[in-house]
Coordinates of C-alpha atoms and ligand atoms in Angstrom, one line a residue:
M261 CA 10.5 46.5 180.8
R262 CA 12.4 43.3 180.1
S263 CA 11.7 40.9 183.0
Y264 CA 14.8 39.7 184.8
K265 CA 15.6 36.1 183.9
P266 CA 18.1 33.9 185.7
P267 CA 21.4 34.8 184.1
A268 CA 23.0 32.3 181.8
P269 CA 25.0 29.8 183.9
L270 CA 28.2 31.4 185.1
T271 CA 30.6 29.5 182.8
A272 CA 34.3 29.6 182.7
A273 CA 34.1 32.0 179.8
V274 CA 32.0 34.5 181.8
L275 CA 34.3 34.2 184.8
S276 CA 37.3 34.9 182.6
V277 CA 35.6 38.1 181.3
L278 CA 35.4 39.3 184.8
A279 CA 39.0 38.4 185.5
G280 CA 40.3 39.8 182.2
A281 CA 38.6 43.2 182.7
A282 CA 39.9 43.6 186.2
L283 CA 43.4 42.9 185.0
L284 CA 43.2 45.4 182.2
A285 CA 41.5 48.3 184.1
P286 CA 44.1 51.0 184.6
V287 CA 45.1 51.2 188.3
S288 CA 45.0 55.0 188.4
L289 CA 41.3 55.1 188.0
G290 CA 39.9 53.9 191.2
A291 CA 36.8 52.9 189.3
A292 CA 38.2 49.7 188.0
S293 CA 35.9 47.5 190.0
S294 CA 32.8 48.9 188.3
A295 CA 34.4 48.3 184.9
A296 CA 34.9 44.7 185.8
A297 CA 31.3 44.4 187.2
Q298 CA 29.9 45.8 184.0
A299 CA 31.9 43.6 181.6
A300 CA 29.5 40.8 182.0
P301 CA 26.1 42.1 183.0
P302 CA 23.5 39.4 183.7
A303 CA 21.5 38.4 180.7
G304 CA 18.5 40.6 180.3
T305 CA 19.9 43.9 181.4
G306 CA 21.7 45.3 178.4
P307 CA 20.3 46.7 175.1
I308 CA 18.9 44.5 172.4
V309 CA 20.8 44.2 169.1
K310 CA 18.9 43.2 166.0
L311 CA 21.3 41.4 163.7
W312 CA 18.9 41.3 160.9
S313 CA 19.4 38.8 158.0
W314 CA 22.6 37.5 159.7
N315 CA 23.1 33.7 159.4
W316 CA 23.3 31.6 162.6
N317 CA 27.1 31.0 162.3
S318 CA 27.8 34.7 162.1
V319 CA 25.5 35.6 165.0
A320 CA 27.3 32.9 167.1
R321 CA 30.7 34.4 166.3
E322 CA 29.5 37.9 166.9
C323 CA 28.1 37.0 170.3
T324 CA 31.5 35.6 171.4
D325 CA 33.7 38.2 169.8
V326 CA 31.7 41.5 170.1
L327 CA 28.3 41.4 171.7
G328 CA 29.2 39.7 175.0
P329 CA 32.3 41.8 175.6
A330 CA 30.4 45.0 174.8
G331 CA 27.5 44.2 177.2
Y332 CA 24.6 43.8 174.8
G333 CA 21.9 42.0 176.7
A334 CA 20.0 40.2 173.9
V335 CA 20.4 39.5 170.3
Q336 CA 17.3 39.5 168.1
V337 CA 17.7 37.1 165.1
S338 CA 15.7 36.8 161.9
P339 CA 12.7 34.4 161.5
P340 CA 14.1 30.8 161.9
H341 CA 11.1 29.0 160.3
D342 CA 11.3 27.4 156.8
S343 CA 10.0 30.1 154.5
M344 CA 9.0 30.5 150.9
S345 CA 12.1 30.9 148.8
K346 CA 12.7 33.6 146.2
G347 CA 16.2 32.1 145.8
G348 CA 18.1 35.1 147.3
S349 CA 16.7 37.8 145.0
V350 CA 14.7 39.5 147.8
W351 CA 15.0 39.9 151.6
W352 CA 11.2 39.6 152.3
D353 CA 10.6 35.9 151.5
I354 CA 11.5 35.2 155.1
Y355 CA 8.2 36.8 156.2
Q356 CA 6.2 34.1 154.4
P357 CA 6.4 31.0 156.6
A358 CA 5.9 27.6 154.8
R359 CA 6.3 25.3 157.8
Y360 CA 7.6 25.3 161.3
T361 CA 11.0 23.7 160.9
L362 CA 14.5 25.0 161.3
T363 CA 15.5 24.8 157.7
S364 CA 15.8 28.5 156.8
K365 CA 18.1 30.5 154.6
F366 CA 20.1 31.3 157.7
G367 CA 21.2 27.8 158.6
D368 CA 20.0 24.4 159.9
E369 CA 19.0 23.3 163.4
D370 CA 22.5 22.4 164.5
A371 CA 23.8 25.9 163.5
F372 CA 20.8 27.4 165.4
K373 CA 21.6 25.4 168.5
R374 CA 25.3 26.3 168.3
M375 CA 24.4 29.9 168.0
I376 CA 22.2 29.8 171.1
K377 CA 25.0 28.1 173.1
A378 CA 27.6 30.7 172.0
C379 CA 25.3 33.6 172.8
H380 CA 24.3 32.2 176.2
D381 CA 27.9 31.6 177.0
A382 CA 28.6 35.2 176.1
G383 CA 25.9 36.3 178.5
L384 CA 23.2 37.2 176.0
E385 CA 19.5 36.2 175.6
V386 CA 18.4 35.1 172.1
H387 CA 15.1 36.5 170.7
A388 CA 13.7 35.0 167.6
D389 CA 11.4 36.7 165.1
A390 CA 8.0 35.0 165.3
V391 CA 5.9 35.3 162.2
I392 CA 2.6 33.9 163.4
N393 CA -0.1 36.1 161.9
H394 CA 0.1 34.5 158.5
M395 CA 1.7 32.0 156.1
T396 CA 2.6 32.6 152.5
G397 CA 1.0 34.8 149.8
Q398 CA 2.9 33.3 146.9
G399 CA 5.4 30.6 145.9
S400 CA 5.4 26.8 146.1
T401 CA 8.8 25.7 147.5
S402 CA 10.7 26.5 150.6
Y403 CA 14.4 26.8 151.5
G404 CA 14.1 23.4 153.1
G405 CA 12.7 22.0 149.8
Y406 CA 9.1 21.6 151.0
G407 CA 6.2 22.0 148.7
F408 CA 3.1 24.0 149.6
S409 CA 0.6 26.4 148.1
K410 CA -1.2 29.3 149.7
Y411 CA -3.7 27.9 152.2
D412 CA -2.3 24.4 152.0
Y413 CA 0.8 23.4 154.0
P414 CA 0.8 19.6 154.3
G415 CA 1.3 18.5 157.8
T416 CA 0.8 22.0 159.3
Y417 CA -2.3 23.8 158.0
S418 CA -5.1 23.3 155.6
S419 CA -7.5 25.7 153.9
W420 CA -10.0 25.8 156.9
D421 CA -7.2 27.1 159.2
F422 CA -7.3 30.4 157.4
R423 CA -9.7 33.4 157.2
N424 CA -10.5 32.8 153.6
S425 CA -14.2 32.3 153.2
P426 CA -14.1 34.6 151.6
A427 CA -10.6 36.2 152.0
C428 CA -10.4 40.0 152.1
V429 CA -7.2 42.1 151.8
I430 CA -6.5 45.0 154.2
D431 CA -6.5 48.3 152.5
D432 CA -5.1 51.6 153.8
A433 CA -8.5 53.0 154.8
D434 CA -9.1 50.0 157.1
Y435 CA -6.5 51.1 159.6
R436 CA -8.7 54.1 160.6
N437 CA -12.1 52.7 159.8
D438 CA -12.3 49.0 160.6
G439 CA -10.2 47.3 163.2
W440 CA -11.9 44.0 162.4
R441 CA -10.5 44.0 158.9
V442 CA -7.0 44.9 160.1
Q443 CA -7.1 41.6 162.2
N444 CA -9.1 39.3 160.0
C445 CA -8.2 40.3 156.4
E446 CA -4.9 39.5 154.7
L447 CA -1.9 41.7 155.2
S448 CA -0.4 42.2 151.7
G449 CA -2.3 39.1 150.5
L450 CA -0.6 36.8 153.0
A451 CA -2.8 33.8 154.1
D452 CA -4.3 35.0 157.4
L453 CA -4.3 32.4 160.1
N454 CA -7.5 31.9 162.0
T455 CA -5.9 32.7 165.4
G456 CA -9.3 32.3 167.0
S457 CA -9.1 28.5 166.4
E458 CA -7.8 26.2 169.1
Y459 CA -5.9 24.1 166.5
V460 CA -4.1 27.1 165.1
R461 CA -3.2 28.4 168.5
N462 CA -1.8 25.0 169.4
Q463 CA 0.3 24.9 166.2
I464 CA 1.7 28.4 166.8
A465 CA 2.4 27.7 170.5
G466 CA 4.0 24.4 169.6
W467 CA 6.4 26.1 167.3
L468 CA 7.3 28.8 169.8
N469 CA 7.7 26.1 172.5
R470 CA 10.1 24.1 170.3
L471 CA 12.2 27.2 170.0
T472 CA 12.0 27.8 173.8
A473 CA 13.1 24.2 174.3
L474 CA 16.2 24.9 172.2
G475 CA 17.0 27.8 174.4
V476 CA 15.3 30.8 172.8
D477 CA 14.6 33.4 175.5
G478 CA 12.2 35.8 173.8
F479 CA 10.2 36.6 170.7
R480 CA 9.7 39.6 168.5
V481 CA 6.1 39.1 167.4
D482 CA 5.8 40.1 163.7
A483 CA 2.6 41.9 162.7
A484 CA 1.2 41.7 166.2
K485 CA -1.3 44.5 165.4
H486 CA -2.9 42.1 162.9
I487 CA -3.6 39.5 165.6
H488 CA -6.5 40.3 168.0
P489 CA -5.1 40.9 171.5
D490 CA -7.4 38.1 172.9
D491 CA -5.9 35.6 170.4
L492 CA -2.4 36.7 171.2
A493 CA -3.1 36.4 174.9
A494 CA -4.5 32.9 174.4
I495 CA -1.4 31.8 172.5
K496 CA 0.8 33.3 175.2
S497 CA -1.0 31.3 177.8
K498 CA 0.1 28.1 176.0
L499 CA 3.8 29.0 176.1
T500 CA 6.2 27.1 178.2
G501 CA 8.5 29.1 180.5
S502 CA 8.1 32.9 180.3
P503 CA 9.7 34.1 177.2
Y504 CA 10.1 37.8 176.9
L505 CA 7.7 39.1 174.2
H506 CA 8.1 42.3 172.3
L507 CA 5.3 43.1 169.9
E508 CA 5.4 44.9 166.6
V509 CA 2.4 47.2 166.9
I510 CA 2.9 50.1 164.6
H511 CA 1.4 53.2 165.9
G512 CA -0.7 55.4 163.7
D513 CA -2.8 58.4 165.0
G514 CA -6.5 57.8 164.8
E515 CA -6.1 54.1 164.1
K516 CA -8.6 51.6 165.5
V517 CA -5.9 49.3 166.7
Q518 CA -3.6 51.0 169.3
P519 CA -0.4 49.8 171.0
G520 CA -2.0 50.3 174.5
Q521 CA -4.3 47.3 173.7
Y522 CA -1.2 45.0 173.7
T523 CA 0.8 46.2 176.7
G524 CA -0.9 43.6 179.0
I525 CA 0.7 40.9 176.8
G526 CA 4.2 42.1 176.2
D527 CA 6.4 45.1 175.6
V528 CA 5.6 47.1 172.5
H529 CA 7.8 48.5 169.7
E530 CA 7.7 52.3 170.0
F531 CA 7.4 53.4 166.4
V532 CA 7.0 57.1 167.4
F533 CA 10.4 57.2 169.0
G534 CA 12.4 56.8 165.7
R535 CA 10.1 59.2 163.8
K536 CA 10.7 61.9 166.5
L537 CA 14.4 61.4 166.5
K538 CA 14.5 61.8 162.8
E539 CA 12.6 65.1 163.1
Q540 CA 15.0 66.4 165.8
F541 CA 18.3 65.2 164.4
T542 CA 17.5 66.7 161.0
G543 CA 16.3 69.8 162.9
Q544 CA 17.2 71.2 166.3
I545 CA 18.2 68.7 169.0
H546 CA 18.0 71.2 171.8
W547 CA 14.2 70.4 172.0
L548 CA 15.1 66.9 173.2
E549 CA 15.4 68.3 176.8
T550 CA 11.7 67.2 177.4
F551 CA 11.7 64.1 175.2
G552 CA 9.4 61.5 176.6
Q553 CA 5.9 60.1 176.5
S554 CA 4.4 63.6 176.4
W555 CA 5.8 63.8 172.9
G556 CA 3.0 61.5 171.6
L557 CA 5.0 58.3 172.2
S558 CA 2.5 55.4 172.2
V559 CA 3.4 53.5 175.4
P560 CA 5.3 54.3 178.6
G561 CA 9.0 53.8 178.8
D562 CA 8.8 50.7 181.0
K563 CA 6.7 49.0 178.2
A564 CA 8.6 50.2 175.2
V565 CA 11.3 48.8 173.0
T566 CA 12.8 51.8 171.3
F567 CA 14.8 52.0 168.1
V568 CA 16.1 54.5 165.6
D569 CA 15.1 52.3 162.7
N570 CA 14.3 48.7 161.7
H571 CA 14.4 46.7 158.5
D572 CA 11.0 48.1 157.4
T573 CA 11.5 51.7 158.3
E574 CA 14.9 52.0 156.7
R575 CA 13.3 51.0 153.4
K576 CA 10.2 53.2 153.7
E577 CA 11.5 56.6 154.4
S578 CA 8.6 58.5 153.2
W579 CA 6.0 55.8 153.7
K580 CA 3.0 56.1 156.0
N581 CA 4.7 58.3 158.6
D582 CA 7.5 55.8 159.0
A583 CA 10.2 58.1 158.0
T584 CA 13.3 57.3 160.1
L585 CA 17.0 57.9 159.9
T586 CA 19.0 55.0 158.5
Y587 CA 22.6 54.0 158.2
K588 CA 22.7 56.1 155.0
Y589 CA 22.5 59.2 157.2
G590 CA 26.1 58.5 158.5
D591 CA 27.0 60.6 161.5
T592 CA 23.5 61.9 162.0
Y593 CA 22.3 58.3 162.4
K594 CA 25.1 57.5 164.7
L595 CA 24.3 60.5 166.9
A596 CA 20.7 59.5 167.2
N597 CA 21.7 56.1 168.3
V598 CA 24.1 57.6 170.9
F599 CA 21.1 59.6 172.2
M600 CA 18.9 56.5 172.3
L601 CA 21.5 54.6 174.4
A602 CA 22.1 57.6 176.7
W603 CA 18.5 58.7 177.3
P604 CA 16.3 56.9 179.8
Y605 CA 13.3 55.7 177.9
G606 CA 12.5 52.1 177.0
T607 CA 14.7 49.2 176.2
P608 CA 16.8 50.3 173.3
R609 CA 17.4 48.1 170.3
V610 CA 20.3 48.8 168.0
Y611 CA 19.7 47.8 164.4
S612 CA 22.3 46.2 162.2
G613 CA 21.5 44.9 158.7
F614 CA 23.1 44.8 155.3
T615 CA 23.9 47.7 152.9
W616 CA 21.6 48.2 149.9
S617 CA 20.6 50.4 147.1
D618 CA 17.7 48.4 145.8
K619 CA 15.2 48.2 148.6
E620 CA 14.0 44.8 147.6
A621 CA 17.5 43.2 147.4
G622 CA 18.3 40.3 149.6
P623 CA 21.4 39.9 151.8
P624 CA 24.7 38.5 150.4
S625 CA 24.0 34.9 149.7
S626 CA 25.2 31.8 147.8
G627 CA 23.5 30.2 144.8
G628 CA 20.3 29.1 146.4
G629 CA 19.8 32.2 148.4
F630 CA 21.4 30.8 151.5
V631 CA 22.9 33.7 153.4
T632 CA 26.7 33.8 153.5
D633 CA 28.7 34.8 156.6
A634 CA 28.5 38.4 157.6
D635 CA 31.8 40.0 156.9
C636 CA 32.2 43.5 158.4
G637 CA 35.2 44.3 156.2
S638 CA 33.3 43.7 153.0
G639 CA 31.1 46.8 152.9
R640 CA 28.0 44.5 152.4
W641 CA 26.9 44.6 156.0
T642 CA 26.5 47.8 158.0
C643 CA 27.9 46.2 161.2
F644 CA 26.5 49.4 162.9
H645 CA 26.3 47.6 166.3
R646 CA 30.1 47.6 166.4
Q647 CA 30.1 51.4 166.4
M648 CA 27.9 51.4 169.5
T649 CA 29.8 49.0 171.7
G650 CA 31.1 51.8 173.9
M651 CA 27.7 53.3 174.2
V652 CA 26.3 50.0 175.3
G653 CA 28.8 50.1 178.2
F654 CA 27.5 53.6 178.9
H655 CA 23.9 52.5 178.9
N656 CA 24.6 49.7 181.3
A657 CA 26.7 51.8 183.6
V658 CA 24.1 54.5 184.0
A659 CA 21.1 52.2 184.5
G660 CA 18.7 53.5 187.0
T661 CA 20.0 57.1 187.1
S662 CA 18.2 60.2 186.0
V663 CA 19.0 63.0 183.7
G664 CA 20.7 66.1 185.2
N665 CA 23.0 69.0 184.3
W666 CA 21.1 69.6 181.0
Y667 CA 23.0 71.9 178.6
D668 CA 22.0 73.1 175.2
N669 CA 23.2 75.9 173.0
G670 CA 19.7 76.7 171.8
N671 CA 20.5 75.0 168.6
N672 CA 22.1 71.6 167.8
V673 CA 24.4 70.9 170.7
I674 CA 23.2 69.2 173.9
A675 CA 24.9 67.6 177.0
F676 CA 23.6 65.9 180.1
S677 CA 24.6 63.7 182.9
R678 CA 23.1 60.5 184.2
G679 CA 23.3 60.7 187.9
N680 CA 26.9 60.7 188.9
K681 CA 27.6 57.8 186.7
G682 CA 27.8 59.1 183.2
W683 CA 27.9 62.3 181.0
V684 CA 27.4 62.8 177.3
A685 CA 27.6 65.7 174.9
I686 CA 26.2 65.5 171.3
N687 CA 27.2 68.0 168.7
N688 CA 24.9 67.8 165.7
E689 CA 26.4 70.9 164.1
G690 CA 28.9 71.4 161.4
G691 CA 31.7 73.0 163.6
S692 CA 33.4 71.8 166.7
V693 CA 32.4 73.2 170.2
T694 CA 34.7 73.7 173.1
R695 CA 33.5 74.7 176.5
T696 CA 33.5 73.9 180.2
F697 CA 30.7 71.5 181.0
T698 CA 29.3 70.4 184.4
T699 CA 29.5 66.6 184.2
G700 CA 28.5 65.6 187.7
L701 CA 31.1 62.9 187.7
P702 CA 33.8 62.2 190.3
A703 CA 37.2 63.7 189.5
G704 CA 39.3 61.5 187.1
T705 CA 40.1 60.7 183.6
Y706 CA 37.6 58.8 181.5
A707 CA 37.7 57.4 178.0
N708 CA 35.3 58.8 175.4
V709 CA 33.3 55.7 174.7
A710 CA 31.4 57.4 171.8
G711 CA 34.6 58.2 169.9
S712 CA 38.2 58.7 170.8
G713 CA 40.3 60.6 173.3
S714 CA 39.5 61.1 176.9
V715 CA 38.0 63.6 179.3
T716 CA 39.5 64.8 182.5
V717 CA 37.0 65.9 185.2
G718 CA 38.2 68.2 188.0
S719 CA 37.3 68.0 191.6
D720 CA 34.4 70.4 191.0
G721 CA 32.9 68.0 188.5
T722 CA 33.6 70.2 185.5
A723 CA 35.6 69.4 182.4
S724 CA 36.8 71.4 179.5
V725 CA 35.8 69.4 176.5
T726 CA 36.0 69.8 172.7
V727 CA 33.2 68.0 170.9
P728 CA 34.1 67.8 167.2
A729 CA 31.6 68.5 164.5
K730 CA 28.8 65.9 164.1
S731 CA 30.2 63.8 166.9
A732 CA 29.7 62.9 170.5
V733 CA 31.7 62.6 173.7
A734 CA 30.4 60.1 176.3
V735 CA 32.1 59.1 179.5
H736 CA 31.1 56.9 182.4
V737 CA 32.3 55.7 185.7
G738 CA 34.1 52.4 185.1
G739 CA 35.1 53.5 181.6
G740 CA 38.7 54.3 182.0
P741 CA 41.0 55.6 179.2
T742 CA 41.6 52.8 176.7
P743 CA 43.8 50.4 178.5
T744 CA 47.4 50.3 177.3
P745 CA 49.1 46.9 177.3
T746 CA 52.7 47.0 178.3
P747 CA 54.3 47.6 174.9
T748 CA 57.0 45.3 173.7
P749 CA 60.2 47.2 174.5
S750 CA 61.6 49.2 171.6
P751 CA 64.2 47.1 169.8
T752 CA 67.8 48.3 169.6
V753 CA 69.4 48.5 166.2
D754 CA 70.6 45.1 165.0
P755 CA 72.5 44.6 161.8
G756 CA 70.7 42.2 159.5
R757 CA 67.5 43.1 161.2
I758 CA 65.0 45.7 160.1
A759 CA 63.2 47.7 162.7
T760 CA 59.7 47.6 161.4
S761 CA 57.0 49.9 162.7
F762 CA 53.5 48.6 162.6
N763 CA 50.8 51.3 162.7
A764 CA 47.3 50.0 162.7
N765 CA 44.2 52.1 162.8
V766 CA 41.8 49.9 164.8
T767 CA 38.6 50.9 166.6
T768 CA 38.2 48.8 169.7
S769 CA 35.8 48.5 172.5
W770 CA 36.5 48.5 176.2
G771 CA 38.9 45.7 177.2
Q772 CA 40.0 44.8 173.7
N773 CA 43.7 44.9 172.8
V774 CA 45.4 44.8 169.4
F775 CA 48.3 42.5 168.4
V776 CA 50.2 41.7 165.2
V777 CA 50.8 38.1 164.3
G778 CA 52.5 36.6 161.3
D779 CA 54.7 33.9 159.7
A780 CA 58.0 35.2 161.1
A781 CA 59.1 33.9 164.4
E782 CA 59.4 37.5 165.6
L783 CA 55.6 37.8 164.9
G784 CA 54.8 34.7 166.8
G785 CA 54.7 32.2 163.8
W786 CA 50.9 32.7 163.4
N787 CA 50.4 31.7 167.1
P788 CA 48.0 34.3 168.7
A789 CA 49.5 33.5 172.1
K790 CA 52.9 34.7 170.8
A791 CA 51.6 37.7 168.9
V792 CA 53.2 41.1 169.5
A793 CA 51.2 43.6 171.6
L794 CA 50.6 47.0 170.1
S795 CA 50.4 50.1 172.2
S796 CA 47.2 52.2 172.2
A797 CA 49.0 55.4 173.3
D798 CA 48.1 57.0 170.0
Y799 CA 44.6 55.4 169.8
P800 CA 43.0 54.7 167.4
V801 CA 46.4 54.1 165.9
W802 CA 47.9 51.0 167.7
K803 CA 51.7 50.8 167.4
A804 CA 54.7 48.5 167.9
T805 CA 58.1 48.2 166.4
V806 CA 59.5 44.7 165.7
N807 CA 63.0 43.7 164.5
L808 CA 62.4 41.5 161.4
P809 CA 65.0 39.7 159.3
A810 CA 66.2 41.8 156.3
G811 CA 65.2 41.0 152.8
R812 CA 62.5 38.6 153.7
S813 CA 58.9 38.3 152.6
I814 CA 56.6 38.6 155.6
S815 CA 52.9 37.7 156.0
Y816 CA 50.9 39.1 158.8
K817 CA 47.5 40.1 160.2
Y818 CA 46.3 42.1 163.1
I819 CA 44.2 40.4 165.8
K820 CA 42.1 41.7 168.7
K821 CA 42.2 39.9 172.0
N822 CA 38.9 40.2 173.8
P823 CA 38.3 40.6 177.5
D824 CA 37.1 37.0 177.7
G825 CA 40.4 35.7 176.1
S826 CA 38.9 35.1 172.7
V827 CA 40.6 36.3 169.6
T828 CA 39.1 38.3 166.7
W829 CA 41.1 38.0 163.4
E830 CA 41.2 40.4 160.6
S831 CA 39.5 39.2 157.4
D832 CA 41.4 37.5 154.6
P833 CA 43.7 37.7 152.8
D834 CA 46.9 37.9 154.8
R835 CA 48.8 41.1 154.5
S836 CA 52.3 40.8 153.1
F837 CA 55.4 42.8 152.3
T838 CA 59.2 42.3 151.9
T839 CA 61.6 43.8 154.4
P840 CA 64.3 45.9 152.8
S841 CA 68.0 44.8 152.9
S842 CA 68.9 47.7 155.2
G843 CA 67.3 50.7 157.0
T844 CA 63.9 50.5 158.6
A845 CA 60.3 49.7 157.4
T846 CA 56.9 51.1 158.2
R847 CA 53.5 49.5 157.8
T848 CA 50.5 51.8 157.9
D849 CA 47.3 49.8 158.0
T850 CA 43.6 50.0 158.8
W851 CA 41.8 47.1 160.4
R852 CA 39.7 45.1 158.0
Ligands
LIG95 C1 6.1 42.7 159.1 N1 5.7 43.2 160.2 O1 4.5 43.3 160.6 C2 7.5 42.7 158.7 O2 8.3 43.5 159.5 C3 7.5 43.1 157.3 O3 8.8 43.2 156.8 C4 6.7 42.1 156.4 O4 6.6 42.6 155.1 C5 5.3 42.1 156.9 N2 5.1 42.3 158.3 C6 4.8 40.7 156.7 O5 5.3 39.8 157.6 C7 7.6 42.1 154.2 C8 7.7 43.1 153.0 C9 6.5 42.9 152.0 C10 6.4 41.4 151.6 C11 6.1 40.6 152.9 C12 6.0 39.1 152.7 O6 7.7 44.4 153.4 O7 6.7 43.7 150.8 O8 5.3 41.2 150.8 O9 7.3 40.8 153.8 O10 7.1 38.6 152.0 C13 5.6 40.5 149.5 C14 5.4 41.4 148.3 C15 3.9 41.8 148.2 C16 3.0 40.6 148.2 C17 3.3 39.7 149.4 C18 2.5 38.4 149.3 O11 6.3 42.5 148.4 O12 3.8 42.6 147.0 O13 1.7 41.1 148.3 O14 4.7 39.4 149.4 O15 2.8 37.7 148.1 C19 0.8 40.8 147.2
LIG96 CA1 -4.7 38.3 161.4

């Protein structure tokens, strides 16, 4: 379990989140206060989101605009060290450290510091990927323009700091036969650090302590299984503060090195979790009623970081038992993530990377391979974490409760409640299902945070609910119907003015509202403070009608106002059209 850390200092931004959520919560619900309480959980309580291969600027923006308002507890970022450079052609060069400086393809030290500040201000911890088992296996220049060769990293390591006399390379049979080789030979030919040496331990701890000094709160330890637990414990003992550690120890049946050997050092990545969810969600999810450690999971829930997939498993579907669902599975993937965030086991980690067809391909980058800003409208990034914002709120709202009111149809529809705080139904079938469910919730109307629409629970705790094919319905106390801002009053007909209806299909998370802003004075003259509020009555289509001058060319964009008062703009270019000389106009748009 993630240890509780002192929450990020309660800044003005955090305070305004609380105030904003309280103002927006519908008065009819009676549960508004818990919505407010949940808007800014203390750092360390919410799920982890792994924004893999995102550059520092983009992570910073996402913390402010999306992750903080949603209630994510921590963001795991890519390795920040200076790595071997393949110039943007592949993603994996970042797992070959060249030296311990913040000159990576994701940005420089200043950008890294700005990211930490933005994420802390938004209430999140920052976890860095720590690649400490090895250095490079190939190459001679880094992203920071540093020259090196395998076993020789001037200023950091020399030949005698490696296990290379002679070097051996781990082969597949070693995992079951020879734990010594797993930890002392080279993983994929990567120069294996002699983590038994005091000098090497000090170098590694020095690097991690520099990151901690910059504000990093935790580390994902890459290839932890390839570092002897005694060596890892010795490195841990040299760390300043008490960073949260989660260790990549891939579980394989019958292997010499087992996850349980590491739970005394940190939490462990639960690789069996994602394999089992793939089996169930491509099979019969009713079996999940008993899902837990007895299913062969490798560590207990309070020691596990769980995930549907990660950057390795999404590329190795049929490789060494690591078959998992990936974003390419569409709704099935989404439902498995809904289950992960709803089911009480481990600390869930939502994975969000970039889209790919060549499994070697690197993320979108500029000339030298430096990663360009993540743009969720471009189709190049999955931005899957944005689809889970409502479920993050669910996860936080039901913390500490247990599963009850289990329902399944003997096939691929399940439902359960979490105490009297939340209830979820998952339909993994091709047709919709309508029935009366026992939710265990207090009477009221709740927004479906896993999709759209709402659920009305009667005084007996039951609700008649339709769960559409391949989708989920999740409701929780504190999650009211999507808040409706007071819409701008409908304009009356005005000669020379064109009543223009804006219809924007926009998915929002709890507390966000949508506005239209543009160059016309009636659209606020591009000033977000003067933008026109859209009504969510027909969510996900947000609507408003505005009187605009006739026969004029108009530029505009939609914006989201977040609970903390920040603004999220649509991506470029501006939208434009020309109003007719008479009659009315309609704009039908989808957020981009
Ligand atoms: C990890 N966890 O333990 C990372 O999650 C995983 O992504 C890393 O492998 C691995 N350990 C090492 O940190 C990736 C990638 C490999 C790639 C390595 C190093 O999956 O394919 O290996 O990063 O960049 C590449 C070549 C490989 C070559 C090696 C050394 O693909 O053919 O081996 O570099 O030159 C001769
Ligand atoms: Ca090793």
